[in-house]
Amino acid sequence: MDKTLPEKIRENFPNADVSSVEEERLAVTVPKEELIDILSFVKNLGFDHLVMVSCVDWIDEGQFELVYIVTSYVSYNGESSGKGRQHIIVKIRIDRSKATFRTIIPVYQNAEPYEREIHELYGVDFQGHPRLTPLLLEREYPVPPFRKDFDSRNYVKEFFDSIPEIEEEK
Amino acid sequence: MDRGQMAKWFKDPVKMGHKYSLGVVYFATGCGIIEIPPTITTRWDAERFGVVPAATPRHANLFLITGYVSVKTLRAIIRTYEQMPEPKYLIGFGSCPINGGMYWDSYNTINSLDKYVPVDGWIAGCMPRPEAIFIAVTHLWTMIDKDMADGYKRYKKYYRQYRRNQERVLQHLEWPPLYPIGEGE
């Protein structure tokens, strides 16, 4: 009998905290130094599709949580029907005040737009990324707008509401 | 043809032609566009009112903004509006272009469309039914009759103010002014 996926991950990464969120979804929390290793490891197991990269702002703890979701089009037990398709959710925490991390483009090439988006909306700097240019936003904001300390209402009041109406002669 | 309108046709045939052949650009931002396919197809059949979808903005004279306007969308709206031939009419569809709607406190949604482009009429509601579009079109006919649908004239007259607001939101516009800036208010 082959080892199950959580056992394989626990065996190779003793620091990883593996828990099953629900059926077919596996959450793995690792220290940030091990991220590239674990992503390469699961990619070699057949998880060759990066679904998305996301970011959570834990402002009280002073940390950003980066979430990498990987899956494979062929299910882990070899069925091609898609039944039993496993998702792995890899989470790391980085420091919020010094928000830099390294890019994972060498492992998963399609991480490029996701990292650009996170750079723009959360202000996380991905070192080694070839082009961290604006992707979605047209303007520059005082604080990256998806951070929890961005006061959206105040921004609207100060900026959009301050634009004058067109004054027309009657 | 309605015989009662014969006199109007002889008096100003050009205006009547504009009234009954509105080529529309549906600007598909946000959720409002979901009301458009039943409107232009057989269920409600907008062609009864002479409202026909136009292939490009250069063939159209009615511009329907169907949904919220983000800053990036505003750039496209201004470019589209400036390409349309005169006379051109712009209608905001739904509550979001009027005052932001449910996105009124968003970091990236402009709240009032009429600060940046001239709007001839609003269709309030979230979402308005297709019938509301026809009510708006018949109102627009009345306005054209009375020369009240003058958004494109106001745009030319107050272009300096419109351009100033556009530049304030978009920071850099990569196209030159449509009208000379020195002229007008």
Coordinates of C-alpha atoms in Angstrom, one line a residue:
Chain A
M1 CA 0.0 0.0 0.0
D2 CA 1.4 3.4 -1.0
K3 CA 1.6 6.1 1.5
T4 CA -1.1 8.7 1.5
L5 CA -0.4 12.3 0.5
P6 CA -0.4 13.8 4.0
E7 CA 2.0 11.2 5.1
K8 CA 4.4 11.9 2.3
I9 CA 4.3 15.6 3.0
R10 CA 4.8 15.0 6.8
E11 CA 7.7 12.7 6.2
N12 CA 9.6 15.1 3.9
F13 CA 8.7 18.3 5.7
P14 CA 8.7 17.8 9.5
N15 CA 7.9 21.5 10.1
A16 CA 4.8 21.5 8.0
D17 CA 1.4 21.6 9.7
V18 CA -0.9 19.4 7.5
S19 CA -4.6 19.4 8.1
S20 CA -7.5 18.3 6.0
V21 CA -9.9 21.2 5.5
E22 CA -12.6 19.1 3.9
E23 CA -12.6 16.1 1.6
E24 CA -10.2 16.6 -1.3
R25 CA -8.7 19.8 0.2
L26 CA -5.5 19.7 2.1
A27 CA -4.1 22.7 4.0
V28 CA -0.4 22.8 4.5
T29 CA 1.2 25.6 6.6
V30 CA 4.9 25.8 6.3
P31 CA 7.7 28.2 7.3
K32 CA 8.3 30.7 4.5
E33 CA 11.8 29.3 3.8
E34 CA 10.4 25.9 2.8
L35 CA 7.8 27.2 0.3
I36 CA 9.8 26.7 -2.9
D37 CA 10.8 23.2 -1.7
I38 CA 7.3 22.1 -0.9
L39 CA 5.9 23.5 -4.2
S40 CA 8.6 21.7 -6.2
F41 CA 7.8 18.6 -4.2
V42 CA 4.1 18.6 -4.9
K43 CA 4.7 19.5 -8.5
N44 CA 6.8 16.4 -8.9
L45 CA 3.9 14.4 -7.4
G46 CA 1.7 15.5 -10.3
F47 CA 0.2 18.8 -9.0
D48 CA 1.2 20.7 -12.0
H49 CA -1.5 23.4 -12.0
L50 CA -1.3 26.5 -9.9
V51 CA -4.9 27.6 -9.4
M52 CA -4.3 30.9 -7.7
V53 CA -2.1 32.9 -5.4
S54 CA -3.9 34.9 -2.7
C55 CA -3.1 37.1 0.2
V56 CA -4.7 37.7 3.6
D57 CA -3.9 40.7 5.7
W58 CA -3.7 39.7 9.4
I59 CA -3.3 43.2 10.7
D60 CA -3.5 42.4 14.4
E61 CA -0.7 39.9 14.1
G62 CA 1.3 42.1 11.9
Q63 CA 1.6 39.5 9.2
F64 CA 0.5 38.7 5.6
E65 CA -0.6 35.2 4.8
L66 CA 0.2 34.1 1.3
V67 CA -1.9 31.3 0.0
Y68 CA -0.9 29.1 -2.9
I69 CA -3.5 26.7 -4.2
V70 CA -2.3 23.9 -6.5
T71 CA -4.2 21.0 -8.1
S72 CA -3.9 18.7 -11.0
Y73 CA -6.2 17.9 -13.8
V74 CA -5.7 14.2 -13.4
S75 CA -6.8 13.0 -9.9
Y76 CA -4.2 11.9 -7.5
N77 CA -5.2 8.3 -7.6
G78 CA -4.9 8.2 -11.4
E79 CA -8.5 8.7 -12.4
S80 CA -9.0 11.1 -15.3
S81 CA -12.6 11.7 -14.6
G82 CA -11.8 14.4 -12.1
K83 CA -13.4 12.6 -9.2
G84 CA -11.2 12.5 -6.2
R85 CA -9.3 15.5 -7.5
Q86 CA -7.1 16.8 -4.7
H87 CA -6.4 20.5 -4.0
I88 CA -3.4 21.5 -1.9
I89 CA -3.5 24.8 -0.1
V90 CA 0.0 25.9 0.9
K91 CA 0.1 28.8 3.4
I92 CA 3.0 30.9 4.6
R93 CA 3.2 33.9 6.8
I94 CA 5.4 36.9 6.1
D95 CA 6.2 40.0 8.1
R96 CA 3.8 42.8 7.4
S97 CA 6.1 45.7 8.0
K98 CA 8.8 44.3 5.7
A99 CA 6.6 42.8 3.0
T100 CA 9.0 41.1 0.7
F101 CA 9.1 37.6 -0.5
R102 CA 10.6 35.7 -3.4
T103 CA 8.7 34.9 -6.6
I104 CA 7.7 31.3 -7.4
I105 CA 7.8 31.8 -11.2
P106 CA 10.7 29.3 -11.5
V107 CA 8.3 26.6 -10.2
Y108 CA 4.9 27.7 -11.6
Q109 CA 5.2 30.1 -14.5
N110 CA 1.6 31.2 -14.3
A111 CA 2.1 32.8 -11.0
E112 CA 3.2 36.0 -12.8
P113 CA -0.1 37.8 -13.0
Y114 CA -1.2 36.7 -9.5
E115 CA 2.0 38.1 -8.0
R116 CA 1.6 41.3 -9.9
E117 CA -1.9 41.7 -8.6
I118 CA -0.8 41.1 -5.0
H119 CA 2.1 43.5 -5.4
E120 CA -0.4 46.1 -6.6
L121 CA -3.2 45.6 -4.1
Y122 CA -1.3 44.6 -1.0
G123 CA 2.2 46.0 -1.6
V124 CA 4.0 42.8 -1.3
D125 CA 7.3 42.9 -3.1
F126 CA 8.2 39.7 -4.9
Q127 CA 11.9 39.6 -5.5
G128 CA 13.0 38.1 -8.8
H129 CA 9.7 38.9 -10.5
P130 CA 10.4 40.2 -14.1
R131 CA 7.8 43.0 -14.2
L132 CA 6.0 44.3 -11.2
T133 CA 4.2 47.0 -13.2
P134 CA 0.6 48.2 -12.6
L135 CA -2.0 45.6 -13.7
L136 CA -5.4 46.7 -12.6
L137 CA -5.3 50.1 -11.0
E138 CA -5.1 53.4 -12.9
R139 CA -4.1 55.6 -10.0
E140 CA -1.6 55.6 -7.2
Y141 CA -3.0 55.2 -3.7
P142 CA -1.6 56.4 -0.4
V143 CA -1.8 52.8 1.0
P144 CA -2.2 49.7 -1.2
P145 CA -6.0 49.5 -1.3
F146 CA -6.6 45.9 -0.2
R147 CA -4.6 46.4 3.1
K148 CA -6.8 46.5 6.1
D149 CA -5.6 49.9 7.2
F150 CA -6.7 51.5 3.9
D151 CA -9.7 53.7 4.8
S152 CA -11.9 53.3 1.8
R153 CA -14.7 55.6 2.9
N154 CA -12.2 58.4 3.8
Y155 CA -10.5 58.0 0.5
V156 CA -13.8 58.3 -1.4
K157 CA -14.7 61.4 0.6
E158 CA -11.3 63.0 0.1
F159 CA -10.8 62.2 -3.5
F160 CA -13.9 61.3 -5.5
D161 CA -16.2 63.6 -3.7
S162 CA -13.7 66.5 -4.0
I163 CA -14.0 66.5 -7.8
P164 CA -16.1 69.5 -8.7
E165 CA -19.4 69.3 -10.5
I166 CA -19.5 70.9 -14.0
E167 CA -20.7 74.4 -13.5
E168 CA -23.1 75.4 -16.2
E169 CA -24.7 78.6 -17.1
K170 CA -28.5 78.5 -16.8
Chain B
M1 CA -46.0 56.1 -40.2
D2 CA -48.0 58.1 -37.8
R3 CA -49.9 60.6 -39.9
G4 CA -50.2 62.9 -36.9
Q5 CA -46.4 63.5 -37.1
M6 CA -46.5 64.5 -40.8
A7 CA -46.0 68.1 -40.0
K8 CA -42.9 67.4 -37.9
W9 CA -41.4 65.4 -40.7
F10 CA -41.7 68.2 -43.2
K11 CA -40.5 70.8 -40.7
D12 CA -37.3 69.0 -39.6
P13 CA -36.7 65.7 -41.4
V14 CA -33.1 65.4 -40.1
K15 CA -34.2 65.5 -36.5
M16 CA -36.9 63.0 -37.1
G17 CA -34.4 60.7 -38.7
H18 CA -32.2 60.9 -35.7
K19 CA -35.1 60.2 -33.4
Y20 CA -36.2 57.0 -35.1
S21 CA -32.9 55.4 -35.9
L22 CA -30.9 55.3 -32.7
G23 CA -27.8 53.1 -33.2
V24 CA -26.7 52.0 -29.7
V25 CA -23.4 51.1 -28.2
Y26 CA -24.1 49.0 -25.1
F27 CA -21.2 49.6 -22.8
A28 CA -21.1 46.3 -21.0
T29 CA -19.7 47.2 -17.6
G30 CA -21.1 45.4 -14.7
C31 CA -24.4 43.5 -14.3
G32 CA -26.7 45.8 -16.4
I33 CA -25.7 44.1 -19.6
I34 CA -27.7 41.1 -18.6
E35 CA -30.9 43.1 -19.4
I36 CA -29.7 43.9 -22.9
P37 CA -30.0 40.5 -24.8
P38 CA -33.7 40.2 -24.0
T39 CA -34.1 43.9 -24.9
I40 CA -32.7 43.6 -28.4
T41 CA -34.0 40.2 -29.3
T42 CA -37.6 39.0 -29.9
R43 CA -38.9 39.1 -26.4
W44 CA -38.9 42.9 -26.1
D45 CA -37.6 43.7 -29.5
A46 CA -36.0 47.1 -29.3
E47 CA -36.2 47.5 -33.1
R48 CA -39.8 48.6 -32.7
F49 CA -38.4 51.8 -31.4
G50 CA -35.7 52.1 -34.0
V51 CA -33.1 51.1 -31.5
V52 CA -30.5 48.9 -33.2
P53 CA -27.2 47.7 -31.8
A54 CA -24.3 49.4 -33.6
A55 CA -21.2 47.5 -34.6
T56 CA -18.8 50.3 -33.6
P57 CA -19.0 53.6 -31.8
R58 CA -18.4 55.4 -35.1
H59 CA -21.8 54.1 -36.3
A60 CA -23.8 54.9 -33.2
N61 CA -25.5 57.9 -31.7
L62 CA -26.8 56.5 -28.4
F63 CA -24.5 55.3 -25.7
L64 CA -25.8 53.2 -22.8
I65 CA -23.7 52.8 -19.8
T66 CA -25.0 49.6 -18.2
G67 CA -23.4 49.4 -14.8
Y68 CA -20.8 50.7 -12.4
V69 CA -17.9 52.7 -13.7
S70 CA -14.5 51.9 -12.4
V71 CA -11.6 54.2 -13.1
K72 CA -10.2 52.0 -15.8
T73 CA -13.7 51.8 -17.4
L74 CA -14.0 55.5 -17.4
R75 CA -11.0 55.8 -19.7
A76 CA -12.7 53.5 -22.2
I77 CA -16.0 55.4 -21.8
I78 CA -14.4 58.7 -22.6
R79 CA -12.6 57.3 -25.6
T80 CA -15.7 55.7 -26.9
Y81 CA -17.8 58.8 -26.4
E82 CA -15.4 61.0 -28.2
Q83 CA -15.3 58.7 -31.2
M84 CA -19.1 58.8 -31.7
P85 CA -20.4 61.2 -34.4
E86 CA -22.7 64.0 -33.5
P87 CA -25.5 64.2 -32.5
K88 CA -24.8 61.7 -29.7
Y89 CA -26.8 60.9 -26.6
L90 CA -25.6 59.2 -23.4
I91 CA -27.8 57.4 -20.9
G92 CA -26.7 56.0 -17.6
F93 CA -28.5 52.8 -16.9
G94 CA -29.0 51.6 -13.3
S95 CA -28.2 53.3 -10.1
C96 CA -24.4 52.8 -10.2
P97 CA -23.5 55.5 -12.8
I98 CA -25.8 57.9 -11.0
N99 CA -24.2 58.0 -7.5
G100 CA -22.1 54.9 -7.2
G101 CA -25.0 52.6 -6.1
M102 CA -23.9 49.8 -3.9
Y103 CA -20.2 50.6 -4.8
W104 CA -20.4 54.2 -3.4
D105 CA -17.5 53.6 -1.0
S106 CA -15.3 51.6 -3.3
Y107 CA -11.7 52.7 -3.8
N108 CA -11.9 52.4 -7.5
T109 CA -15.5 53.3 -8.6
I110 CA -16.3 56.8 -9.6
N111 CA -19.4 58.0 -8.0
S112 CA -21.1 60.4 -10.5
L113 CA -20.6 59.8 -14.2
D114 CA -21.8 63.3 -15.1
K115 CA -18.7 64.9 -13.7
Y116 CA -16.7 63.4 -16.5
V117 CA -19.0 63.0 -19.5
P118 CA -22.3 64.8 -20.2
V119 CA -25.3 62.6 -19.5
D120 CA -28.6 63.2 -21.2
G121 CA -30.7 61.0 -19.1
W122 CA -30.7 58.5 -16.3
I123 CA -32.6 55.2 -15.9
A124 CA -32.8 54.6 -12.1
G125 CA -33.2 51.2 -10.6
C126 CA -31.1 48.2 -9.7
M127 CA -31.7 46.6 -12.1
P128 CA -34.1 48.5 -14.4
R129 CA -36.4 46.2 -16.5
P130 CA -36.1 46.3 -20.3
E131 CA -39.3 48.3 -20.4
A132 CA -37.4 51.1 -18.6
I133 CA -35.1 51.3 -21.6
F134 CA -38.1 52.0 -23.9
I135 CA -39.5 54.6 -21.5
A136 CA -36.1 56.2 -21.6
V137 CA -36.0 56.1 -25.4
T138 CA -39.5 57.7 -25.7
H139 CA -38.4 60.4 -23.2
L140 CA -35.3 60.9 -25.4
W141 CA -37.6 61.4 -28.4
T142 CA -39.4 64.2 -26.6
M143 CA -36.1 65.7 -25.5
I144 CA -34.8 65.6 -29.1
D145 CA -38.0 67.3 -30.3
K146 CA -37.5 70.1 -27.8
D147 CA -33.7 70.3 -28.4
M148 CA -33.1 69.4 -24.7
A149 CA -30.9 66.4 -25.5
D150 CA -27.8 68.6 -25.9
G151 CA -25.2 66.7 -24.0
Y152 CA -22.7 66.8 -26.9
K153 CA -23.1 70.6 -27.2
R154 CA -22.6 70.9 -23.4
Y155 CA -19.5 68.7 -23.8
K156 CA -18.0 71.1 -26.3
K157 CA -19.0 74.2 -24.4
Y158 CA -17.7 73.1 -21.0
Y159 CA -14.9 70.9 -22.3
R160 CA -12.3 72.6 -20.2
Q161 CA -14.1 71.5 -17.0
Y162 CA -14.7 68.0 -18.3
R163 CA -11.1 67.6 -19.3
R164 CA -9.9 68.9 -16.0
N165 CA -12.0 66.3 -14.1
Q166 CA -10.9 63.6 -16.4
E167 CA -7.3 64.4 -15.9
R168 CA -7.7 64.5 -12.1
V169 CA -9.0 61.0 -12.0
L170 CA -7.0 59.3 -14.7
Q171 CA -3.8 61.3 -14.0
H172 CA -2.5 60.9 -17.5
L173 CA -4.6 60.9 -20.6
E174 CA -2.6 59.7 -23.6
W175 CA -4.8 61.4 -26.2
P176 CA -4.9 65.1 -27.0
P177 CA -7.9 67.3 -26.2
L178 CA -10.9 66.8 -28.5
Y179 CA -11.7 70.5 -28.6
P180 CA -9.3 73.4 -28.1
I181 CA -8.9 73.9 -24.3
G182 CA -8.8 77.7 -24.4
E183 CA -12.2 77.9 -26.0
G184 CA -15.4 77.7 -23.9
E185 CA -16.0 77.9 -20.2

